[in-house]
mmCIF file of N, CA and C in Angstrom:
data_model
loop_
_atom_site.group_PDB
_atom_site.id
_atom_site.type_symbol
_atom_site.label_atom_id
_atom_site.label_comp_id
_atom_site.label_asym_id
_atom_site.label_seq_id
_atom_site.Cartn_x
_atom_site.Cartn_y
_atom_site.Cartn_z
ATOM 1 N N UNK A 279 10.277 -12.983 -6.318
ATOM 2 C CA UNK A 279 9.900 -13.748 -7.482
ATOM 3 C C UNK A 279 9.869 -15.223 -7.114
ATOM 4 N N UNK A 280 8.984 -15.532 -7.369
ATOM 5 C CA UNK A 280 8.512 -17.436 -7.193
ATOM 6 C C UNK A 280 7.283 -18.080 -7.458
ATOM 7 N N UNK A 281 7.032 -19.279 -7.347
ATOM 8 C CA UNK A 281 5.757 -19.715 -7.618
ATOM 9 C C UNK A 281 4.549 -19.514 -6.030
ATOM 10 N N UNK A 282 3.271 -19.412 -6.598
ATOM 11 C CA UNK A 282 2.272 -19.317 -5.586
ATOM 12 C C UNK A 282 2.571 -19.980 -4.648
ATOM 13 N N UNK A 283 2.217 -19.194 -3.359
ATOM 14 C CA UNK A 283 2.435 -20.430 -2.174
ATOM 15 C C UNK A 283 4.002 -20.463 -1.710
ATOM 16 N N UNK A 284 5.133 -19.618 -2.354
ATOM 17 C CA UNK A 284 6.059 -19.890 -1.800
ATOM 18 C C UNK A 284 6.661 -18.898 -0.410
ATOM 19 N N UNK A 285 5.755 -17.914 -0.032
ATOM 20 C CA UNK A 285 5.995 -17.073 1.031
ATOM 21 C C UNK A 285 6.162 -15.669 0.698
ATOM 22 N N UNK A 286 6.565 -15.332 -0.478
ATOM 23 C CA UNK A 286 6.330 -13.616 -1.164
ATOM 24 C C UNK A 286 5.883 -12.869 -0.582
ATOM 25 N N UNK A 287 4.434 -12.857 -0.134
ATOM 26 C CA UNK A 287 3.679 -11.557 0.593
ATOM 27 C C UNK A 287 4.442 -11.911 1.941
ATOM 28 N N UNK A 288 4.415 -13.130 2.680
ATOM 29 C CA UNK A 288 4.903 -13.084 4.123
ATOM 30 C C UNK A 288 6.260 -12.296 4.102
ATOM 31 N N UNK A 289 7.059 -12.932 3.318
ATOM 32 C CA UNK A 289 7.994 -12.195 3.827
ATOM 33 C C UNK A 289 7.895 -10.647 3.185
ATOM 34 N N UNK A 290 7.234 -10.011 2.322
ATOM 35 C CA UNK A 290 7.414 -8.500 2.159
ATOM 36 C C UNK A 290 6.313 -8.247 3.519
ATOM 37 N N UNK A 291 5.313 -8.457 3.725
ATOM 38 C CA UNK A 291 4.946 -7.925 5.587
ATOM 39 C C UNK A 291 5.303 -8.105 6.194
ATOM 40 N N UNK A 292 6.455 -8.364 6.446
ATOM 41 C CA UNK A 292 7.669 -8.907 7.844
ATOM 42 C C UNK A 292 8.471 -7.969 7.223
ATOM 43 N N UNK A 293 8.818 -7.189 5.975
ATOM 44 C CA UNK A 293 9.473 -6.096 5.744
ATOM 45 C C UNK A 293 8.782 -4.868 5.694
ATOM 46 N N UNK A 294 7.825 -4.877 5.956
ATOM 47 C CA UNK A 294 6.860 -3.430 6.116
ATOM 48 C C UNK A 294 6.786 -3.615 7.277
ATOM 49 N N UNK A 295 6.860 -4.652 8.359
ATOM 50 C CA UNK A 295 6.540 -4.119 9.834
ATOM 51 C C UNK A 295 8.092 -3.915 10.183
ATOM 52 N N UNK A 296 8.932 -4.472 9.855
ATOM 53 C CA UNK A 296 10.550 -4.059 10.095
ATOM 54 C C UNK A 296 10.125 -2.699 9.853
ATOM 55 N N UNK A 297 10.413 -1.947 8.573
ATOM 56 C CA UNK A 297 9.795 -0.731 8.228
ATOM 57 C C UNK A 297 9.255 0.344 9.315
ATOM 58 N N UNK A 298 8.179 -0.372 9.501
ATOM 59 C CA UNK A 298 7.349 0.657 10.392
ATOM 60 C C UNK A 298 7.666 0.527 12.097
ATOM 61 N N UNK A 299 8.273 -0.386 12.394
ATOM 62 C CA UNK A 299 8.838 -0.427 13.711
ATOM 63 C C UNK A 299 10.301 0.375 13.931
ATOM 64 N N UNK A 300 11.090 0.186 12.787
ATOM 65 C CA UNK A 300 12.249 0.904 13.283
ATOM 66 C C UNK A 300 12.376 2.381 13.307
ATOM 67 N N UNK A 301 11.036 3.054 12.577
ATOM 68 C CA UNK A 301 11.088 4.384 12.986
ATOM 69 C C UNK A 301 9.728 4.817 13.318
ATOM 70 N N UNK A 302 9.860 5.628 14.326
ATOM 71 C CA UNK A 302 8.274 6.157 14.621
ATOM 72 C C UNK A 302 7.250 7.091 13.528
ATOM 73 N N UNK A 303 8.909 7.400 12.803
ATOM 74 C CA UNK A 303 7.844 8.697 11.663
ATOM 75 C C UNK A 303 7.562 7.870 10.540
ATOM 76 N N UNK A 304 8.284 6.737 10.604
ATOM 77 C CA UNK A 304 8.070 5.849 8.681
ATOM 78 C C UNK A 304 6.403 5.626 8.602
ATOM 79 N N UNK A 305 6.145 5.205 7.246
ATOM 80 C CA UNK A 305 4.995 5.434 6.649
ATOM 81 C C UNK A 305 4.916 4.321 5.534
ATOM 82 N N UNK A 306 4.297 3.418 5.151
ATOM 83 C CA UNK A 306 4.464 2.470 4.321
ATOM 84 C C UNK A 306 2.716 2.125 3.105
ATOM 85 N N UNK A 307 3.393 2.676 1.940
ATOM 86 C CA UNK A 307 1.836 2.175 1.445
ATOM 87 C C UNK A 307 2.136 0.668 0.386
ATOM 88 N N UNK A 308 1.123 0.210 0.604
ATOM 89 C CA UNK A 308 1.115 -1.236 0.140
ATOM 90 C C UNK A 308 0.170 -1.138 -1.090
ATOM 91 N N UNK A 309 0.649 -1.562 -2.384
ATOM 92 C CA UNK A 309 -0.348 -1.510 -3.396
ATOM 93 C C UNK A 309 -0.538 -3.140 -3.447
ATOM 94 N N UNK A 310 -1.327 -3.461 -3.623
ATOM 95 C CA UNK A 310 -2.102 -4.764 -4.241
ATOM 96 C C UNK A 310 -2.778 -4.867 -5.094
ATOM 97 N N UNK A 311 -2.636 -5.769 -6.468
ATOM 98 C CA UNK A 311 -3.249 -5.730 -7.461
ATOM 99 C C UNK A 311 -3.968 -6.704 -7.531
ATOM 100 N N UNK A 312 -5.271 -7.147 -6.814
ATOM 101 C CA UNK A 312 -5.931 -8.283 -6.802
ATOM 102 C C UNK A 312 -7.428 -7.319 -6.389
ATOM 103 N N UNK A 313 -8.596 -8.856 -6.969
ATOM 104 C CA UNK A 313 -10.071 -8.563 -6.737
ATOM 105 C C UNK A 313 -10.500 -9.573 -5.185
ATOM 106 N N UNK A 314 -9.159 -10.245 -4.868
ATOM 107 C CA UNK A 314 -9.506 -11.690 -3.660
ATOM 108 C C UNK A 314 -9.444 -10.850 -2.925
ATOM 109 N N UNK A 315 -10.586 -10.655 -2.248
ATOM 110 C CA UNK A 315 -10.459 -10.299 -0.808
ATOM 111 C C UNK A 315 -9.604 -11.084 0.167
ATOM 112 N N UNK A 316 -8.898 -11.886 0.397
ATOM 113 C CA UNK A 316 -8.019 -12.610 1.241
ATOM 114 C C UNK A 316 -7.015 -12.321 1.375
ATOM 115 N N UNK A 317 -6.242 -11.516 0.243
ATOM 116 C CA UNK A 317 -4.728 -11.056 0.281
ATOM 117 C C UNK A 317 -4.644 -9.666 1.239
ATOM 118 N N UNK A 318 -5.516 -8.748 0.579
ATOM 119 C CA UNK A 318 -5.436 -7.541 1.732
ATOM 120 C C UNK A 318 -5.874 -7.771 3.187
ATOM 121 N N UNK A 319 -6.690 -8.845 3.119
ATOM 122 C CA UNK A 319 -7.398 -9.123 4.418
ATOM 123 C C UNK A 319 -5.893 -9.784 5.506
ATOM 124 N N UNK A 320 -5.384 -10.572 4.879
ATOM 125 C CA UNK A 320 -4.624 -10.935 5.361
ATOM 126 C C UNK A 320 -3.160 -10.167 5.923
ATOM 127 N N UNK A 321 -3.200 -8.874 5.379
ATOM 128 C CA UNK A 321 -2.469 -7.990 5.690
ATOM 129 C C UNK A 321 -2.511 -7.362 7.096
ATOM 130 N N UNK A 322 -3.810 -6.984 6.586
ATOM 131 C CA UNK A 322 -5.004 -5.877 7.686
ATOM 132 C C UNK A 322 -4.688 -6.802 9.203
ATOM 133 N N UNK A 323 -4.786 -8.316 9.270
ATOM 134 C CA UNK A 323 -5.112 -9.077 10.536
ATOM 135 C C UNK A 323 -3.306 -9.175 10.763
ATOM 136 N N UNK A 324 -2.665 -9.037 10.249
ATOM 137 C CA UNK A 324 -1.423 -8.988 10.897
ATOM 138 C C UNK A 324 -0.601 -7.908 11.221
ATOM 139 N N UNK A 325 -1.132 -6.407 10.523
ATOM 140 C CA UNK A 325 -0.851 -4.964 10.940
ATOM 141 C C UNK A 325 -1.707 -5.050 12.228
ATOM 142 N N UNK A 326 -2.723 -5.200 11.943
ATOM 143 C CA UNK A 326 -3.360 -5.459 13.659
ATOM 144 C C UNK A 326 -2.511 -5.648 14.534
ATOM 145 N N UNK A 327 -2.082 -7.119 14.411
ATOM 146 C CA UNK A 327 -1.184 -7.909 15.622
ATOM 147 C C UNK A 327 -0.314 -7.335 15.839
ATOM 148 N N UNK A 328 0.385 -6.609 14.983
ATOM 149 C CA UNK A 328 1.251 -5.953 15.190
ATOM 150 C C UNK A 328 1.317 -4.215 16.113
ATOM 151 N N UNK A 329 -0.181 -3.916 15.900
ATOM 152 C CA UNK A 329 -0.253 -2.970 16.261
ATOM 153 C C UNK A 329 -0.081 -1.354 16.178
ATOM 154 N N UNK A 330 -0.003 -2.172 14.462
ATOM 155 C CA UNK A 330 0.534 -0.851 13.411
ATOM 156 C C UNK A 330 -1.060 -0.273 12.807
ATOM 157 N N UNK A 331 -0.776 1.084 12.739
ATOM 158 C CA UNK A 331 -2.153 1.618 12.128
ATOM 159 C C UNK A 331 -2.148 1.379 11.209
ATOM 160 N N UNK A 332 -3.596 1.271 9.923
ATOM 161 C CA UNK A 332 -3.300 0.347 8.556
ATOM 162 C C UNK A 332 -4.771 0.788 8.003
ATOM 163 N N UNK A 333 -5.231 1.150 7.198
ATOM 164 C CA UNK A 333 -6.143 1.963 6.262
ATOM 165 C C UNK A 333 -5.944 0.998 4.759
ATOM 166 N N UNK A 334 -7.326 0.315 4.171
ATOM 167 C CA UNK A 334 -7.739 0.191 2.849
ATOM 168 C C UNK A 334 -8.011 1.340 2.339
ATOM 169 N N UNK A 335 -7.398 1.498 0.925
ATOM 170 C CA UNK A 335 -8.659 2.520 0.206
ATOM 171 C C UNK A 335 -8.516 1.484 -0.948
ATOM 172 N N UNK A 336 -9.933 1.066 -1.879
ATOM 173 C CA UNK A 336 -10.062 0.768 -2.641
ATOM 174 C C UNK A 336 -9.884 1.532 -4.594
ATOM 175 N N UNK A 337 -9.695 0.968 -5.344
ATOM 176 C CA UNK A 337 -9.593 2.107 -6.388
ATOM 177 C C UNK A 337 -10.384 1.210 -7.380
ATOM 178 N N UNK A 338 -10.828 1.613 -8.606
ATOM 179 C CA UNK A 338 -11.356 1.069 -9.734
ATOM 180 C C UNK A 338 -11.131 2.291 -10.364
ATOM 181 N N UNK A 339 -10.635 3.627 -10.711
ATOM 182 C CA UNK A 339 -10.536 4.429 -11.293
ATOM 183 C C UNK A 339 -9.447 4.243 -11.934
ATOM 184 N N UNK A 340 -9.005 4.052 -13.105
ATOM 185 C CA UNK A 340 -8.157 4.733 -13.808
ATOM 186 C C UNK A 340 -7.435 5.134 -13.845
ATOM 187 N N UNK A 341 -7.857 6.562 -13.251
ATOM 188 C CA UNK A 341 -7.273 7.938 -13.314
ATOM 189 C C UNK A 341 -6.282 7.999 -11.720
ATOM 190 N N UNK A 342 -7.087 7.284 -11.105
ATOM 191 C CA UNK A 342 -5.893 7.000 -9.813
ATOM 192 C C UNK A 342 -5.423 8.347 -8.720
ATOM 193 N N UNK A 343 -6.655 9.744 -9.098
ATOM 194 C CA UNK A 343 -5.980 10.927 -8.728
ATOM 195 C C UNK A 343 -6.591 10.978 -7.100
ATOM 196 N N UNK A 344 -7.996 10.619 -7.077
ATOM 197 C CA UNK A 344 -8.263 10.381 -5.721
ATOM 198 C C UNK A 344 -8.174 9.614 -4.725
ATOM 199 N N UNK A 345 -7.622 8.391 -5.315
ATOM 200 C CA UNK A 345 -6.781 7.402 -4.731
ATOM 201 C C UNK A 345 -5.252 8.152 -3.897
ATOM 202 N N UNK A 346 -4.172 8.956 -5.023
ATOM 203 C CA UNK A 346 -3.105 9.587 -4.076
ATOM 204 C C UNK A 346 -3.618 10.372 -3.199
ATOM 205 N N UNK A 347 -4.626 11.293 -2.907
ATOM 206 C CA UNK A 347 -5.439 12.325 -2.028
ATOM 207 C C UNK A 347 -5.715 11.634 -0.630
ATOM 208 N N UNK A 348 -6.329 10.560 -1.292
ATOM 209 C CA UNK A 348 -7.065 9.668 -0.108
ATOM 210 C C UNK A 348 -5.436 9.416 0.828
ATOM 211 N N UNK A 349 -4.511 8.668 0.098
ATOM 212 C CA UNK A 349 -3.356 8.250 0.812
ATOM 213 C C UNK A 349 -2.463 9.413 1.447
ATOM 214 N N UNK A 350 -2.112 10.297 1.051
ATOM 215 C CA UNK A 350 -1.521 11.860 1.497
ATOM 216 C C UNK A 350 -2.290 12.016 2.677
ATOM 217 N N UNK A 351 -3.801 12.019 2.943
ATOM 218 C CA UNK A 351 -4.622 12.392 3.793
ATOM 219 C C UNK A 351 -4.395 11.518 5.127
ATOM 220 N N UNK A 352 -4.107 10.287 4.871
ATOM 221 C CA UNK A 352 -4.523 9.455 5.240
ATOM 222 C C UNK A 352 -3.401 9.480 6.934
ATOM 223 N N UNK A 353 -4.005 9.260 7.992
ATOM 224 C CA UNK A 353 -3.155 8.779 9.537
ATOM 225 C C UNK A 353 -2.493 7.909 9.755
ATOM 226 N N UNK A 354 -2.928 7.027 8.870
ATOM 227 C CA UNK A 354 -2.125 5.646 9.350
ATOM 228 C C UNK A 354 -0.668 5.237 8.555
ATOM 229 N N UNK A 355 -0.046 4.778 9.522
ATOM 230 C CA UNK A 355 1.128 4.128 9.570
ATOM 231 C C UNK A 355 1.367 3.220 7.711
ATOM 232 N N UNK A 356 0.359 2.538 7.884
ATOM 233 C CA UNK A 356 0.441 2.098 6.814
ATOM 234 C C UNK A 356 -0.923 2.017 5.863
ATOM 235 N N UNK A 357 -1.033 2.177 4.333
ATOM 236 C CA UNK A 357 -2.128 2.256 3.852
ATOM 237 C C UNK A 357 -2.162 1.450 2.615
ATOM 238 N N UNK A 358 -3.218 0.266 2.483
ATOM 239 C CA UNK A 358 -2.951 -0.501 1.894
ATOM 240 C C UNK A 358 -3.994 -0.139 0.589
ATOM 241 N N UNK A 359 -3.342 -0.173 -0.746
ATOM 242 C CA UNK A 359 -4.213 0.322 -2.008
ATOM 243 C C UNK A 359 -4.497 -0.631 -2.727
ATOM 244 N N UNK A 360 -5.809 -1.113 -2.743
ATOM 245 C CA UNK A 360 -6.531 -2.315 -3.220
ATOM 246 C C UNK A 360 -6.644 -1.908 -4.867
ATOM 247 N N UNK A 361 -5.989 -1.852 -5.796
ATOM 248 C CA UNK A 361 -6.365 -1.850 -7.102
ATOM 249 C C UNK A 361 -7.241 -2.975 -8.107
ATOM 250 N N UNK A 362 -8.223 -2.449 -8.546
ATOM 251 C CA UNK A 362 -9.215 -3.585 -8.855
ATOM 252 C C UNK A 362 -9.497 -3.098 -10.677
ATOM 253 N N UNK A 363 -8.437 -2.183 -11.401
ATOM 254 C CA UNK A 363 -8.691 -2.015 -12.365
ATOM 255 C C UNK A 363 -7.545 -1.745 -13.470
ATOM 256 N N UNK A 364 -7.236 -1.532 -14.432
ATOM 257 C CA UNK A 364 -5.730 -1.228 -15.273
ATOM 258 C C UNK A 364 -5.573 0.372 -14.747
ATOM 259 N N UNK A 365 -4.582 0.522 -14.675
ATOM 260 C CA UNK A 365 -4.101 1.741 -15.012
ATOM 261 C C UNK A 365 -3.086 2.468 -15.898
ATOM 262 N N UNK A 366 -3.329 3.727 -15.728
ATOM 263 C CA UNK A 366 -2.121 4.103 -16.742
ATOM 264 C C UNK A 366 -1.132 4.070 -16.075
ATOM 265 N N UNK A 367 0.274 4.353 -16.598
ATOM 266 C CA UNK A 367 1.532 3.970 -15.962
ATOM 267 C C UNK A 367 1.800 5.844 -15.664
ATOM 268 N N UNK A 368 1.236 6.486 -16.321
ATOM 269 C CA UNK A 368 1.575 7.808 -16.234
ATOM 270 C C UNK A 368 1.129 8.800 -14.956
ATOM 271 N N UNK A 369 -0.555 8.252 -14.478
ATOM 272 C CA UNK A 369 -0.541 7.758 -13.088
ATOM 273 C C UNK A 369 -0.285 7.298 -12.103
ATOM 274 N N UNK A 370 0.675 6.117 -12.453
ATOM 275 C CA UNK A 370 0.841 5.441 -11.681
ATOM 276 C C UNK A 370 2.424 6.278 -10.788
ATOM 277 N N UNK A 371 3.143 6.354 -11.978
ATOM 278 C CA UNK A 371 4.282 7.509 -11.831
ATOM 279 C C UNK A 371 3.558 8.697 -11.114
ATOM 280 N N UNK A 372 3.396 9.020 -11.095
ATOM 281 C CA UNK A 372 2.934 10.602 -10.716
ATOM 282 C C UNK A 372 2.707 10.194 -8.982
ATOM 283 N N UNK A 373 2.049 9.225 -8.522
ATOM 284 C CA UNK A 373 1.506 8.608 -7.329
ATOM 285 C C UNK A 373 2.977 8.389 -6.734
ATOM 286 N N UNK A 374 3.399 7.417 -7.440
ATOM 287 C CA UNK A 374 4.508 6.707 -6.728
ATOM 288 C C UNK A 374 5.994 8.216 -6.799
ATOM 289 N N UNK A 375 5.480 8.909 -7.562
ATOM 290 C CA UNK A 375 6.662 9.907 -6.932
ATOM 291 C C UNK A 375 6.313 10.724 -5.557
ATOM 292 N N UNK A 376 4.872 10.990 -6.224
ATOM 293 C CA UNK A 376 4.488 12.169 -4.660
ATOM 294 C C UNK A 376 4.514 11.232 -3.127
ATOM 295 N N UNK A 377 4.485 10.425 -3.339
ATOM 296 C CA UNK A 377 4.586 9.520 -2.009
ATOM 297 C C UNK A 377 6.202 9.366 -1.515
ATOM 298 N N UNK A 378 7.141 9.213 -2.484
ATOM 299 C CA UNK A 378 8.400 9.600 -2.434
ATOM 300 C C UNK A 378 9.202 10.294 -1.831
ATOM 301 N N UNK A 379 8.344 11.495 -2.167
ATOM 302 C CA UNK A 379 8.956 12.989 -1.983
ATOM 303 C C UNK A 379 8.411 13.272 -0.232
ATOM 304 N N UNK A 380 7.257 12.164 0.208
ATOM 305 C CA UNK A 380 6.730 12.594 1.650
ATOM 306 C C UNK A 380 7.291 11.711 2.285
ATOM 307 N N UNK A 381 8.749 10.674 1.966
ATOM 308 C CA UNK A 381 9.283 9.573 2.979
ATOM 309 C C UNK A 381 8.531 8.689 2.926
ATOM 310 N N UNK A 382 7.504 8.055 1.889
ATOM 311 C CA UNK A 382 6.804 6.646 2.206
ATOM 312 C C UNK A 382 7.409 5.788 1.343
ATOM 313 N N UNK A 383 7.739 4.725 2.023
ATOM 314 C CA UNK A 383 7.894 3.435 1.672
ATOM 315 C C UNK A 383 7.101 3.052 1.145
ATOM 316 N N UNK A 384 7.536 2.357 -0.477
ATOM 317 C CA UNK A 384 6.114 1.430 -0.890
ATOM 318 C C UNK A 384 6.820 0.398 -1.247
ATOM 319 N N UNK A 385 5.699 -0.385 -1.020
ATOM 320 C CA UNK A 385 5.501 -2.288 -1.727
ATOM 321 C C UNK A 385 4.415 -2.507 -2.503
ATOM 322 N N UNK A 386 4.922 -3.629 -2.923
ATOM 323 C CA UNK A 386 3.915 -3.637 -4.777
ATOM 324 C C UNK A 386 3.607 -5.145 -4.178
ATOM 325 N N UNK A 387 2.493 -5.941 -4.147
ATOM 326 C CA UNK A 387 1.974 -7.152 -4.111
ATOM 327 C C UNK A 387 1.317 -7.905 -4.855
#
């Protein structure tokens, strides 16, 4: 919690690569609630550096059901979920448990 500009996202991606470095099996999905392309982008170029695998899926649905599919499916280490629309919270629950129940770490941005 702080004002823009005070380091928030840096330091939660310096806790998702802690995350994903200290175990080989961890798994980390990153939700982001923004339309700026710069915030996820800025993720993506430092999972790079890091050398961590890292997957966008974008959502504008709602319903949010092929969004968890896409992420369950998904190889990479970490998978970052670009949300670009409201959702329900009843969705949103349902997501954030089944990811739970498979050992993934999530962060909210």
């Amino acid at each position: 919690n702080g004002p823009a500009g005070s380091g928030k996202s840096i330091i939660l991606l310096a806790k998702i690569i802690q995350v994903i470095k200290s175990n080989v099996d961890s798994r980390a999905g990153l939700f982001i609630f923004s339309e700026d392309n710069i915030s996820f982008k800025r993720y993506r170029d430092a999972l790079d550096k890091a050398e961590i695998s890292n997957e966008v899926i974008a959502t504008d649905s709602p319903k949010f059901i092929l969004t968890l599919q896409k992420i369950l499916e998904s190889n990479s280490r970490v998978v970052i979920v670009r949300i670009t629309c409201l959702l329900s919270f009843t969705h949103v629950y349902r997501t954030v448990t089944k990811l739970m129940e498979r050992n993934t770490h999530l962060f909210i941005d």
